[in-house]
GROMACS .gro file of C-alpha atoms in nm:
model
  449
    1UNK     CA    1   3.453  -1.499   2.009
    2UNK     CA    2   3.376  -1.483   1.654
    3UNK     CA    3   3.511  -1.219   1.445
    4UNK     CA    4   3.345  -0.928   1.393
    5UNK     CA    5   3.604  -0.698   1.204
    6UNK     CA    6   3.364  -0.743   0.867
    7UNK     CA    7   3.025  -0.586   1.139
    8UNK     CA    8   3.166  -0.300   1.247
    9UNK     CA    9   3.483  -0.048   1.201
   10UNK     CA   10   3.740  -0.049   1.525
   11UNK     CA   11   3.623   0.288   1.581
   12UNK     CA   12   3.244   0.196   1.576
   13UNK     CA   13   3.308  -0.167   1.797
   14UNK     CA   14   3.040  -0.135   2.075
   15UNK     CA   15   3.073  -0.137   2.439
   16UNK     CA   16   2.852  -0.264   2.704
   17UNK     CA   17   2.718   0.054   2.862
   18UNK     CA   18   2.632   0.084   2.485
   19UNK     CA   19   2.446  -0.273   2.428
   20UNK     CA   20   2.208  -0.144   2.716
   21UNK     CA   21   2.358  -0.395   3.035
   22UNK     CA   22   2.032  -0.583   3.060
   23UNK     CA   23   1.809  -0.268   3.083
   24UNK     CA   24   1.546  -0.065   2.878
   25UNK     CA   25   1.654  -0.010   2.510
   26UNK     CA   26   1.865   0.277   2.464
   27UNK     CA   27   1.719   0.561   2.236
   28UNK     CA   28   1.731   0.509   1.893
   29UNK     CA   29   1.978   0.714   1.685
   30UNK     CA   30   2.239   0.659   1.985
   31UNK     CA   31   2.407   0.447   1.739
   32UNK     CA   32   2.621   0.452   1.443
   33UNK     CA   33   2.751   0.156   1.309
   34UNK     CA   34   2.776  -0.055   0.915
   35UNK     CA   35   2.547  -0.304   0.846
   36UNK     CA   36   2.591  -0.670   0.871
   37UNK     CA   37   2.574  -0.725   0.501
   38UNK     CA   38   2.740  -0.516   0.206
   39UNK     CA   39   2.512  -0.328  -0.011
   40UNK     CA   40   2.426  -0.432  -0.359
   41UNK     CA   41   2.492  -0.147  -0.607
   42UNK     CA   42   2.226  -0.325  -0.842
   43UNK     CA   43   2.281  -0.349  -1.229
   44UNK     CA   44   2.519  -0.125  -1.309
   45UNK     CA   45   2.414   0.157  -1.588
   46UNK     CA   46   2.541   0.138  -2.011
   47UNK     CA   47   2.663   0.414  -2.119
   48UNK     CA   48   2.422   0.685  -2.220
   49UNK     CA   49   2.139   0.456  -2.069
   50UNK     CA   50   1.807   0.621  -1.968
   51UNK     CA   51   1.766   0.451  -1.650
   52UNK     CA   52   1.455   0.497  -1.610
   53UNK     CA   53   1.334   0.364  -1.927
   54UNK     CA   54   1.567   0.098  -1.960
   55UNK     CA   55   1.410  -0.249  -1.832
   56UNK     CA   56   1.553  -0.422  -1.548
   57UNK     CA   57   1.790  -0.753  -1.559
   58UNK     CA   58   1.818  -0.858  -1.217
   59UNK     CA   59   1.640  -1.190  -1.255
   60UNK     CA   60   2.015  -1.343  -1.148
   61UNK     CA   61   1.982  -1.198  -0.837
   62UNK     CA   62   1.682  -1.443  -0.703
   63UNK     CA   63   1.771  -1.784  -0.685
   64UNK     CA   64   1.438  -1.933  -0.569
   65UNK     CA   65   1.280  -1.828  -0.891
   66UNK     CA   66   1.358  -2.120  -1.129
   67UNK     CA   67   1.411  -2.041  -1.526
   68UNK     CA   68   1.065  -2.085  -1.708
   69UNK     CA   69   0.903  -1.966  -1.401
   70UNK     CA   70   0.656  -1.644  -1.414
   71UNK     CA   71   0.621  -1.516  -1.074
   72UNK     CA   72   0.341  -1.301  -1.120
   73UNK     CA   73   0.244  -1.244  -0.747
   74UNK     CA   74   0.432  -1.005  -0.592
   75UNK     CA   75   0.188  -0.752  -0.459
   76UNK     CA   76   0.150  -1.082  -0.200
   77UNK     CA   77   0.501  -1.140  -0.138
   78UNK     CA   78   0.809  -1.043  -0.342
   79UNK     CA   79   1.086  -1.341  -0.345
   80UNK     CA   80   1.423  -1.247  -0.234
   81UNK     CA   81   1.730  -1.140  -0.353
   82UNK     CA   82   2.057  -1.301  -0.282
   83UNK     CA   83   2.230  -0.993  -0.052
   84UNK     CA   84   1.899  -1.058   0.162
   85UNK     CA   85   1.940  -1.425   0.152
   86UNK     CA   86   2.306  -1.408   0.256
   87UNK     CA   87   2.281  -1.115   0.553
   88UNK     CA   88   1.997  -1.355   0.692
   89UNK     CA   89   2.222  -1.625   0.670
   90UNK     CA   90   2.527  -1.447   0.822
   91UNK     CA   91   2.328  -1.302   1.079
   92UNK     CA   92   2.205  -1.643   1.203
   93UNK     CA   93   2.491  -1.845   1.125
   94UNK     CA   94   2.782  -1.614   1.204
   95UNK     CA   95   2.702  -1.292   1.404
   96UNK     CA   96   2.356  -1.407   1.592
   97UNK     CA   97   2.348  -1.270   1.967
   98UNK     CA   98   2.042  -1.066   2.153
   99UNK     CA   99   2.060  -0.697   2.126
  100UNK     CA  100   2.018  -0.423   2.404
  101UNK     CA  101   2.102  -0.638   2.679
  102UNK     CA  102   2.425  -0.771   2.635
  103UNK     CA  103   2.765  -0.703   2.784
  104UNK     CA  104   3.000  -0.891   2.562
  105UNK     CA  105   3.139  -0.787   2.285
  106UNK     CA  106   2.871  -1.001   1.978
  107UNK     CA  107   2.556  -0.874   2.154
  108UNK     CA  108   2.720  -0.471   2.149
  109UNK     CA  109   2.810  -0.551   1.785
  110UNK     CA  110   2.467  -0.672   1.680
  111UNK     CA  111   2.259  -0.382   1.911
  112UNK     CA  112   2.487  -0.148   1.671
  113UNK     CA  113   2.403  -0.311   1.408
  114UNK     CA  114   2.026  -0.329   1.497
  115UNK     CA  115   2.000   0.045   1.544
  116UNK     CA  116   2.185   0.114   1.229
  117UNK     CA  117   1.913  -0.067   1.056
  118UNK     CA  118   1.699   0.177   1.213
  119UNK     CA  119   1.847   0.465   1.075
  120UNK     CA  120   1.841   0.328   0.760
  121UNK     CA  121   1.444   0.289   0.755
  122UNK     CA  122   1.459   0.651   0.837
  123UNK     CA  123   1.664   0.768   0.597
  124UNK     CA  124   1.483   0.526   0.343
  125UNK     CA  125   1.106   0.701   0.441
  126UNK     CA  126   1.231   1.064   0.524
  127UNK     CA  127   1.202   1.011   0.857
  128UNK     CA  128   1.391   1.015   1.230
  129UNK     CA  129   1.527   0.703   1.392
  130UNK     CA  130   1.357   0.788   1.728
  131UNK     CA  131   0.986   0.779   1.520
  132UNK     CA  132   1.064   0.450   1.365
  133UNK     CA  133   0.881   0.114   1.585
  134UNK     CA  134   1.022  -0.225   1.434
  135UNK     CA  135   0.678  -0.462   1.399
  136UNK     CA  136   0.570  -0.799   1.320
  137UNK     CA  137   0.407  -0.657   1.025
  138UNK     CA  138   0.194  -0.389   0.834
  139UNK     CA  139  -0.097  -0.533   1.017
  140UNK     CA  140   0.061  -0.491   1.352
  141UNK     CA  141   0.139  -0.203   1.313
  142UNK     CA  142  -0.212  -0.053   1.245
  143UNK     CA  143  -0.361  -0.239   1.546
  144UNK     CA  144  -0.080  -0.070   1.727
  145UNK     CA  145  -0.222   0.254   1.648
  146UNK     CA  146  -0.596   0.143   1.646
  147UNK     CA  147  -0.522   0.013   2.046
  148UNK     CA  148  -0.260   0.308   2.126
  149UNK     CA  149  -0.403   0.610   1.965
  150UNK     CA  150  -0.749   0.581   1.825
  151UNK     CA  151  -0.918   0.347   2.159
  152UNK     CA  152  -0.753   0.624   2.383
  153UNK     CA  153  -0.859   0.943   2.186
  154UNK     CA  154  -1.194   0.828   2.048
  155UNK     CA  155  -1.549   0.840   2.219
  156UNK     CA  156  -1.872   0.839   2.122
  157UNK     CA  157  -1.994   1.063   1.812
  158UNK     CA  158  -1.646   1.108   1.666
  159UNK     CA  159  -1.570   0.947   1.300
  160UNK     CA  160  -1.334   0.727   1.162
  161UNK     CA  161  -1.263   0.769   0.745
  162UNK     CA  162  -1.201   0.475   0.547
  163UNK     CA  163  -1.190   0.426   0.150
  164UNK     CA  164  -1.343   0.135  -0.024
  165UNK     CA  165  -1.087  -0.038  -0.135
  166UNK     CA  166  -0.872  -0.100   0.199
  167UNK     CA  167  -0.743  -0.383   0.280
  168UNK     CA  168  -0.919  -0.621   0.571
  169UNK     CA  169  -0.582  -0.491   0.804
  170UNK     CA  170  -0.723  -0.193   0.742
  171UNK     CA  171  -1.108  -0.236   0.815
  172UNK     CA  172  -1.099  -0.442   1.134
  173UNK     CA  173  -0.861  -0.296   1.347
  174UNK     CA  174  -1.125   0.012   1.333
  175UNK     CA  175  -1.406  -0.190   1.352
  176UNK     CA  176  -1.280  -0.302   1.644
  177UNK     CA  177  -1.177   0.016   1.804
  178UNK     CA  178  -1.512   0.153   1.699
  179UNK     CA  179  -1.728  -0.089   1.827
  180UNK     CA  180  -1.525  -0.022   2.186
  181UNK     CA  181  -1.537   0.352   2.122
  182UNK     CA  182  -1.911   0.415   2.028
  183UNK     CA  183  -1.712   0.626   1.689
  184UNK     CA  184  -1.877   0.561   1.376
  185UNK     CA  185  -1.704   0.448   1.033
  186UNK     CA  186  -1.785   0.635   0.705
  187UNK     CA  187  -1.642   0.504   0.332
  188UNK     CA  188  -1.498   0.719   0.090
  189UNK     CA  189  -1.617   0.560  -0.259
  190UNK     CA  190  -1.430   0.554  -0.599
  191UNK     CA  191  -1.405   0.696  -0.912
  192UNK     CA  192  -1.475   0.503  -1.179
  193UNK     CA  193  -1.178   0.388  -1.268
  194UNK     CA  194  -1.108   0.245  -0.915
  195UNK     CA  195  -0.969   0.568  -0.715
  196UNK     CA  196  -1.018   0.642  -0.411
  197UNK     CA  197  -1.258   0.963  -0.473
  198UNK     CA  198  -1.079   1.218  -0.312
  199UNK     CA  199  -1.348   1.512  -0.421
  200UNK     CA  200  -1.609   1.312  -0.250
  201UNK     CA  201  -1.390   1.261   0.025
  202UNK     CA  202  -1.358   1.639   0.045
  203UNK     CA  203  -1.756   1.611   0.076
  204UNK     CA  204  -1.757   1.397   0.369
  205UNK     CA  205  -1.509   1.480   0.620
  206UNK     CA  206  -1.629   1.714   0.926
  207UNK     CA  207  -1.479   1.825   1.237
  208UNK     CA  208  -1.627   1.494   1.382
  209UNK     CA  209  -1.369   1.315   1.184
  210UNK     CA  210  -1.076   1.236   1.372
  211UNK     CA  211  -0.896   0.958   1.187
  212UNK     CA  212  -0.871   0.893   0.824
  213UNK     CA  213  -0.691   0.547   0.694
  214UNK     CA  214  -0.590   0.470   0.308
  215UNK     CA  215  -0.424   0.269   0.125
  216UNK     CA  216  -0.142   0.485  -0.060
  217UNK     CA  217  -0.139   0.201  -0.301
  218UNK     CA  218  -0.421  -0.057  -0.431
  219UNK     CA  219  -0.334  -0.392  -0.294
  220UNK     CA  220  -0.625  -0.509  -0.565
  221UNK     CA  221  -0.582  -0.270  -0.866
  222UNK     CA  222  -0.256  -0.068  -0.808
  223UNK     CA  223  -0.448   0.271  -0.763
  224UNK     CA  224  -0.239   0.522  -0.684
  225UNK     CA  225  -0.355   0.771  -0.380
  226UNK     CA  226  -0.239   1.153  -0.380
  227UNK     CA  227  -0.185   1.157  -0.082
  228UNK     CA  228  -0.032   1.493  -0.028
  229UNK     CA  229  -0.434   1.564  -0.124
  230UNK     CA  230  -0.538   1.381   0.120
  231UNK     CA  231  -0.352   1.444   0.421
  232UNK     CA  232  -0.418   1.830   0.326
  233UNK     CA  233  -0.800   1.719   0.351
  234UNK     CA  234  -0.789   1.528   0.687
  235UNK     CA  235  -0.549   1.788   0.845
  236UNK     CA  236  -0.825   2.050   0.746
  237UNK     CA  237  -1.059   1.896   0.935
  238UNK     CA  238  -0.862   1.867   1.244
  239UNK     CA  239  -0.822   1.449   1.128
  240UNK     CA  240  -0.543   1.274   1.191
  241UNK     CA  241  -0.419   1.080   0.886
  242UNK     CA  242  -0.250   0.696   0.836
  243UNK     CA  243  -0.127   0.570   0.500
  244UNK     CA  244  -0.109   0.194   0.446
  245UNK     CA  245   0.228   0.191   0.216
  246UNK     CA  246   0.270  -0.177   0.198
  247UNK     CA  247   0.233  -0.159  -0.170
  248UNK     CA  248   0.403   0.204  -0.226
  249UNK     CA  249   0.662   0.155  -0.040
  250UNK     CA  250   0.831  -0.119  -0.304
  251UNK     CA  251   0.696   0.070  -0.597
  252UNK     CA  252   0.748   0.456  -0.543
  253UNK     CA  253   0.969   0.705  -0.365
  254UNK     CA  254   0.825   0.783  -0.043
  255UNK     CA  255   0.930   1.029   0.175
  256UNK     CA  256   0.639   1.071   0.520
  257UNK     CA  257   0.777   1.428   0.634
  258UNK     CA  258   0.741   1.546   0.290
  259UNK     CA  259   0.356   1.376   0.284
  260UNK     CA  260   0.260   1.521   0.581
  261UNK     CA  261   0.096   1.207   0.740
  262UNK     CA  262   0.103   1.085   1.095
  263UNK     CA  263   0.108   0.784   1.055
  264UNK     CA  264   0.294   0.548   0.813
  265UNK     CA  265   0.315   0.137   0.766
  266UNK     CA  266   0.449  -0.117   0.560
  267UNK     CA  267   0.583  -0.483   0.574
  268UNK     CA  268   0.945  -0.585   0.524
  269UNK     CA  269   0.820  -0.913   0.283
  270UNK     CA  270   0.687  -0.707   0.029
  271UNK     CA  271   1.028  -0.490   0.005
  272UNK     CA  272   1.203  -0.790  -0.079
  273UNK     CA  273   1.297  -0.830   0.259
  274UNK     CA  274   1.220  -1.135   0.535
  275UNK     CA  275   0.857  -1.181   0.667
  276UNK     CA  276   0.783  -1.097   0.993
  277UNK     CA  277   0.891  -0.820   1.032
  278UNK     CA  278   0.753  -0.446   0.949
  279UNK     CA  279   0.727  -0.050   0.999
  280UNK     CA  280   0.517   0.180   1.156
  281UNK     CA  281   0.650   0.569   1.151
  282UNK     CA  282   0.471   0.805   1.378
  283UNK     CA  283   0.508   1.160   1.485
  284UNK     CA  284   0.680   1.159   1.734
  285UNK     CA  285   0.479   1.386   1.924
  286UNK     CA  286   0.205   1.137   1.908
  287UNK     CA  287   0.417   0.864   1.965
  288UNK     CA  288   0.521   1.022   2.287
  289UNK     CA  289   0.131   1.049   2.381
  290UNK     CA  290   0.051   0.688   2.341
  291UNK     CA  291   0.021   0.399   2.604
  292UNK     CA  292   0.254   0.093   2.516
  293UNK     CA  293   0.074  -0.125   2.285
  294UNK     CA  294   0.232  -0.445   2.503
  295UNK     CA  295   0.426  -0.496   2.840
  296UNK     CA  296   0.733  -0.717   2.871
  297UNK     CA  297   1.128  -0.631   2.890
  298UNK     CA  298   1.284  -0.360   2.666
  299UNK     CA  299   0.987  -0.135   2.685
  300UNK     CA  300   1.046  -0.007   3.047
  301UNK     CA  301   1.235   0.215   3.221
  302UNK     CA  302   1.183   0.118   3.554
  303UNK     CA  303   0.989  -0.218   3.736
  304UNK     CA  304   0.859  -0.186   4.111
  305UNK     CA  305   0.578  -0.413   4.198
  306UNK     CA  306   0.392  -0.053   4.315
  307UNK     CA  307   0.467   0.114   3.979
  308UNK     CA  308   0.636   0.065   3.621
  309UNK     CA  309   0.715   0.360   3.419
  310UNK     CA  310   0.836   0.282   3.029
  311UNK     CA  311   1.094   0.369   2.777
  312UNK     CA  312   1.071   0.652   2.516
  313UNK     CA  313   0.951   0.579   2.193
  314UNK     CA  314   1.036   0.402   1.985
  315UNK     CA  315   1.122   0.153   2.292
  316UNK     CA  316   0.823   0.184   2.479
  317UNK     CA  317   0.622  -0.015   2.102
  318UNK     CA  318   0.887  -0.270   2.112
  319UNK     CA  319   0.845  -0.497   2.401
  320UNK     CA  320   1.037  -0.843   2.433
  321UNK     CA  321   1.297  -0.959   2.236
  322UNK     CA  322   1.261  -0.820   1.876
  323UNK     CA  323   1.288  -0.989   1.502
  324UNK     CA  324   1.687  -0.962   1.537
  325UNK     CA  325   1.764  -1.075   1.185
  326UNK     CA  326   1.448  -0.981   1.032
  327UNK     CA  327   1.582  -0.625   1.106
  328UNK     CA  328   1.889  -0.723   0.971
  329UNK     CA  329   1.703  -0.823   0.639
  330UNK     CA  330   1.502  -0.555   0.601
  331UNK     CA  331   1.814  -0.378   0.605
  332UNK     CA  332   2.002  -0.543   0.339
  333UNK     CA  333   1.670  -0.554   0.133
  334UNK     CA  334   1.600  -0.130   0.142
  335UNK     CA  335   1.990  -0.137   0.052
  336UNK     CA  336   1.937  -0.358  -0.274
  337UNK     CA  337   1.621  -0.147  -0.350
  338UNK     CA  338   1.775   0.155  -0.342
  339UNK     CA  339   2.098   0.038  -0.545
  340UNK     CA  340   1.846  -0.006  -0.830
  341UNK     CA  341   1.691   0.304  -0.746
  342UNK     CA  342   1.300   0.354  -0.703
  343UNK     CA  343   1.236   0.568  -1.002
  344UNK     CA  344   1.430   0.282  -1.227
  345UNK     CA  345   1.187   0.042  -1.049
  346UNK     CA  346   0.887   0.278  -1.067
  347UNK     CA  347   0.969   0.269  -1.471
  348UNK     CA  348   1.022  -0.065  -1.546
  349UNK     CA  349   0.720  -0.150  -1.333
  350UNK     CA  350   0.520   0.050  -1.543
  351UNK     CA  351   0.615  -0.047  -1.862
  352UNK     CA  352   0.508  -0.362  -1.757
  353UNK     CA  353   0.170  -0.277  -1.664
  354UNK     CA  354   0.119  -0.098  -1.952
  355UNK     CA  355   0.237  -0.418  -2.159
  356UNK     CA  356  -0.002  -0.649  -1.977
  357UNK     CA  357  -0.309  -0.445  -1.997
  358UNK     CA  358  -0.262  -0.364  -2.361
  359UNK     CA  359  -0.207  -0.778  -2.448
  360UNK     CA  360  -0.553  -0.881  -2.237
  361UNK     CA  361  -0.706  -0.565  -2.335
  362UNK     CA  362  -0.707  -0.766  -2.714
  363UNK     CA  363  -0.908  -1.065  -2.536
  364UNK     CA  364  -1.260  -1.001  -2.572
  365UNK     CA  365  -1.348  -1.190  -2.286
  366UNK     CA  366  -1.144  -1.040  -2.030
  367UNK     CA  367  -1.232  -0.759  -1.793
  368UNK     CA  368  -0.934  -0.504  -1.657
  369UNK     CA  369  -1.031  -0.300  -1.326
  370UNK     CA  370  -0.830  -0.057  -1.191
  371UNK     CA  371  -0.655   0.270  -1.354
  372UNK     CA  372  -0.417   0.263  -1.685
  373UNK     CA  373  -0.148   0.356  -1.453
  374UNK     CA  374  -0.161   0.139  -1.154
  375UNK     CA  375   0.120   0.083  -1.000
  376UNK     CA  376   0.270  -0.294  -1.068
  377UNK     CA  377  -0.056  -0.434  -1.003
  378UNK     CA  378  -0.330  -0.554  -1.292
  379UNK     CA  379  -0.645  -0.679  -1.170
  380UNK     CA  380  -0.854  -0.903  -1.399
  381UNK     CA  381  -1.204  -1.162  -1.473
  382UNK     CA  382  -1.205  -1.396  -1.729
  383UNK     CA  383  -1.626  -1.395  -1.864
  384UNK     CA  384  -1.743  -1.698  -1.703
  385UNK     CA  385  -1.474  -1.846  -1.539
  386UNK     CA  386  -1.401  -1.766  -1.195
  387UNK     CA  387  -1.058  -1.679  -1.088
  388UNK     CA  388  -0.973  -2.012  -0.921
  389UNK     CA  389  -0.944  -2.199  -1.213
  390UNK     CA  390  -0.821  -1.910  -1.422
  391UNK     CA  391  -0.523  -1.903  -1.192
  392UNK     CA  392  -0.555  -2.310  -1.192
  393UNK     CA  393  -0.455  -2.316  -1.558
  394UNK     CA  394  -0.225  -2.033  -1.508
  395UNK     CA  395  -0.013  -2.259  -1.275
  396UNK     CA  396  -0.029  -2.564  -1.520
  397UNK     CA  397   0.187  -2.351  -1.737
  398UNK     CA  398   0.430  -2.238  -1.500
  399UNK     CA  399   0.290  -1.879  -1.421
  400UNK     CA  400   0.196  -1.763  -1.057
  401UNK     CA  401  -0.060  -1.560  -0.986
  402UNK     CA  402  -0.354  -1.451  -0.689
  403UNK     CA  403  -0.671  -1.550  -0.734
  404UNK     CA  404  -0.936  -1.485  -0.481
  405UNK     CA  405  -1.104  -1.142  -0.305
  406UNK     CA  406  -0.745  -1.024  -0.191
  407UNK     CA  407  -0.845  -0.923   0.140
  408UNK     CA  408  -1.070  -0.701  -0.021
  409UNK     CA  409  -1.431  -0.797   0.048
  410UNK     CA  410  -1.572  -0.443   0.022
  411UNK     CA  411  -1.419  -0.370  -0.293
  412UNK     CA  412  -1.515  -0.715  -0.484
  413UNK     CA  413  -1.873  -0.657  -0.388
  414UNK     CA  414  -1.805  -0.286  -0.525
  415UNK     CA  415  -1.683  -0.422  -0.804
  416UNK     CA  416  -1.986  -0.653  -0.849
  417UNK     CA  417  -1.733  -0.990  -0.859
  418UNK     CA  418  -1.670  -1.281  -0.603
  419UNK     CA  419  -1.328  -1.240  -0.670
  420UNK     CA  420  -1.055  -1.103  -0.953
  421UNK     CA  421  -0.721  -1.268  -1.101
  422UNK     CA  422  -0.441  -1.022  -1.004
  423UNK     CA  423  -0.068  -1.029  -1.147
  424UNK     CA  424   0.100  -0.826  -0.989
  425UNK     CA  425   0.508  -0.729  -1.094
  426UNK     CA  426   0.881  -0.673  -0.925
  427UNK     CA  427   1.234  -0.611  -1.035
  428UNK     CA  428   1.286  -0.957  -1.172
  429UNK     CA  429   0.964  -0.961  -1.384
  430UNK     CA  430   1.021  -0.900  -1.785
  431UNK     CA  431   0.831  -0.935  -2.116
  432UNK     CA  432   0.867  -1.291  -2.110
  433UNK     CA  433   0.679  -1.332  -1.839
  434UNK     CA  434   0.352  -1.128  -1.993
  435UNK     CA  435   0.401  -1.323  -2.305
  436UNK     CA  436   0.368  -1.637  -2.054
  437UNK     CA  437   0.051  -1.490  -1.879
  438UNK     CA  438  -0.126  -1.376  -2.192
  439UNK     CA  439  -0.063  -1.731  -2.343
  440UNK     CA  440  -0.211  -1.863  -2.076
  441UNK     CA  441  -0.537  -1.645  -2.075
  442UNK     CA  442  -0.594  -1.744  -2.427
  443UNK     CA  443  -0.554  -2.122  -2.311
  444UNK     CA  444  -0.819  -2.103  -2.044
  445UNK     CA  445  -0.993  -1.894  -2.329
  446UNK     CA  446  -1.024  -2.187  -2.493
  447UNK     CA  447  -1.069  -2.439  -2.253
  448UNK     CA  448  -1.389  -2.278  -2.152
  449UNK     CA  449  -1.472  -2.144  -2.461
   0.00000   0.00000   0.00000
């Protein structure tokens, strides 16, 4: 038995009625344990520091980004810091069991351990335990309520509300659930500075409308969404509202009962946290409504071979054995987050859009899309040279960046390009690192020049 007095207080030390004895998953929120990782308290503050203007220095903390390097894709996949790396580690190479099934003493440690991460999702988005469902992904999570709630409430004549600049995980799942519903799809265009046009969306919406899914943050230009606006505007109509916060969620302080929505995703990868693994938050009302989006163990409550009734949410959305340690990273990565603090990161994210678009504002040549005060995200075309290359050259002088349509069709043929150049900025990002993308700019400047 390995030890597990760093996991878990005596007091907190699980049990096996608690680990679940091979049945459904208990309710979430039953309970309360430590995580298997300890927190990082992030840089700690100078005295009389403004910490919200003062620039970040946690570059130390990521050891797969080498010195010289300018990691300038983020908005695709941040890199990770070392509390993440090491409660990955530990939780494969010291405290791995299953969880909810269990009856010795490891596989109780690691359920409580599992369902504090839980908690700790809720208390990161403003939400309850019992409304948070553990996914593969962002993506995953919207085709869980595309198949669970829209392809069980929609029929023919009703609407779904999109924006133009959603990402594809946010076009097809509807697509598909309108094309089995007989509802109908209508866009929301932008301002022109690459909004999403809430005024027109104000125009649009009718009583027919009974979803509406944005983007809370530009995966392509780092638009901002109010979304308190928005939800008001759906919920007018009678709508039902879900906010794609893979790119908010690392950025900006987000709290879902305070937004209103009923729905809510992101990714763990993006939050400096492991891949495969994500969020979806939901009512729980709703929740409650839905059909399970898949059948297997966990997500039952009782098997006959004449009938099968299923767990509670969030249970019932979580069927087979779950992304153990992935939960266990995402916990350790909203921990390091919010030891910075979200309003520091907000800040220095910022300041270093600002920076960037100033420097290839100077470049005659270049073309910025997007708003002034996108969040970590600067979209870009070179005159004449297509991204590929752009991003080509880029690499050739040791700065990473996306080139390509971003999972964005609709918006690069609304924005009258093939495809953009996007750098997009995290905690470990500094001035340096602009100074190394503007540098190269002006080389491929003058390589096709």
């Amino acid at each position: 038995m390995s030890d597990t007095s760093q996991i878990l207080p005596e007091t907190g030390r699980g049990t096996a009625s608690e680990a679940g004895g091979g049945g459904g998953s208990p309710p979430a929120g039953t309970f309360a344990a430590t995580p298997l990782h300890q927190p990082a308290a992030g840089p700690p503050p100078r005295a009389g520091e403004d910490l919200t203007a003062a620039p970040l220095d946690v570059l130390a903390d990521f050891p797969a980004i080498p010195s010289g390097w300018a990691y300038l894709d983020t908005a695709a996949t941040s890199q990770k810091p070392r509390p993440v790396i090491d409660a990955i580690t530990r939780g494969y190479g010291e405290t791995y069991a299953t969880v909810h099934r269990g009856v010795y003493q490891r596989s109780a440690d690691m359920t409580l351990a599992f369902e504090a991460a839980r908690e700790r999702v809720a208390r990161f988005i403003g939400a309850k335990p019992q409304e948070v469902i553990f996914t593969r992904g962002a993506t995953e999570g919207i085709n869980l309520v595309a198949q669970c709630w829209a392809a069980t409430n929609l029929k023919p004549g009703d609407r779904i509300l999109l924006s133009m600049l959603e990402h594809h995980s946010n076009i097809v799942p509807w697509q598909m659930v309108a094309e089995r519903t007989g509802a109908q799809i209508d866009v929301v265009p932008l301002t022109g500075d690459h909004r999403i046009d809430l005024d027109a969306m104000a125009a649009m919406l009718t009583e027919q409308h009974k979803l509406v899914a944005l983007a809370h943050v530009s995966n392509v230009v780092g638009s901002v969404l109010d979304a308190k606006r928005a939800v008001e505007l759906a919920h007018a109509v009678g709508a039902k509202i879900l906010l794609d916060g893979c790119q908010a969620v690392p950025r900006l302080p987000v709290n879902v009962a305070d937004l209103g929505c009923d729905f809510y995703v992101f990714s763990g990868h993006k939050l400096y946290g492991p891949t495969g693994i994500g969020v979806l938050w939901g009512r729980y009302d709703l929740l409650d409504a839905m059909p399970p989006y898949q059948g297997g163990g966990s997500m039952i409550d009782r098997v006959t071979f004449a009938k099968t009734t299923y767990a509670p949410p969030p249970g019932r959305f979580e069927a087979g054995t779950p992304h153990i340690v992935g939960v266990v990273g995402l916990h350790a990565a909203i921990d390091y987050v919010d030891g910075i603090g979200l309003d520091r990161i907000h800040a220095h994210e910022t300041a270093l859009v600002t920076q960037a678009r100033d420097a290839l504002s100077q470049i005659n040549s270049v073309r910025l899309f997007g708003p002034d005060d996108s969040a970590g995200i600067v979209s870009f075309a070179v005159e004449g040279v297509h991204p590929h290359d752009v991003a080509t050259i880029l690499d050739e002088g040791n700065v990473a960046i996306r080139a390509g349509h971003h999972c964005a069709q609709p918006l690069m043929d609304s924005l009258g390009v093939p495809a953009t150049a996007r750098a997009s900025f995290g905690v470990y990002n500094g001035a340096g690192d602009i100074a190394a993308l503007v540098k190269g700019i002006e080389r491929v400047t003058r390589i096709f020049g």
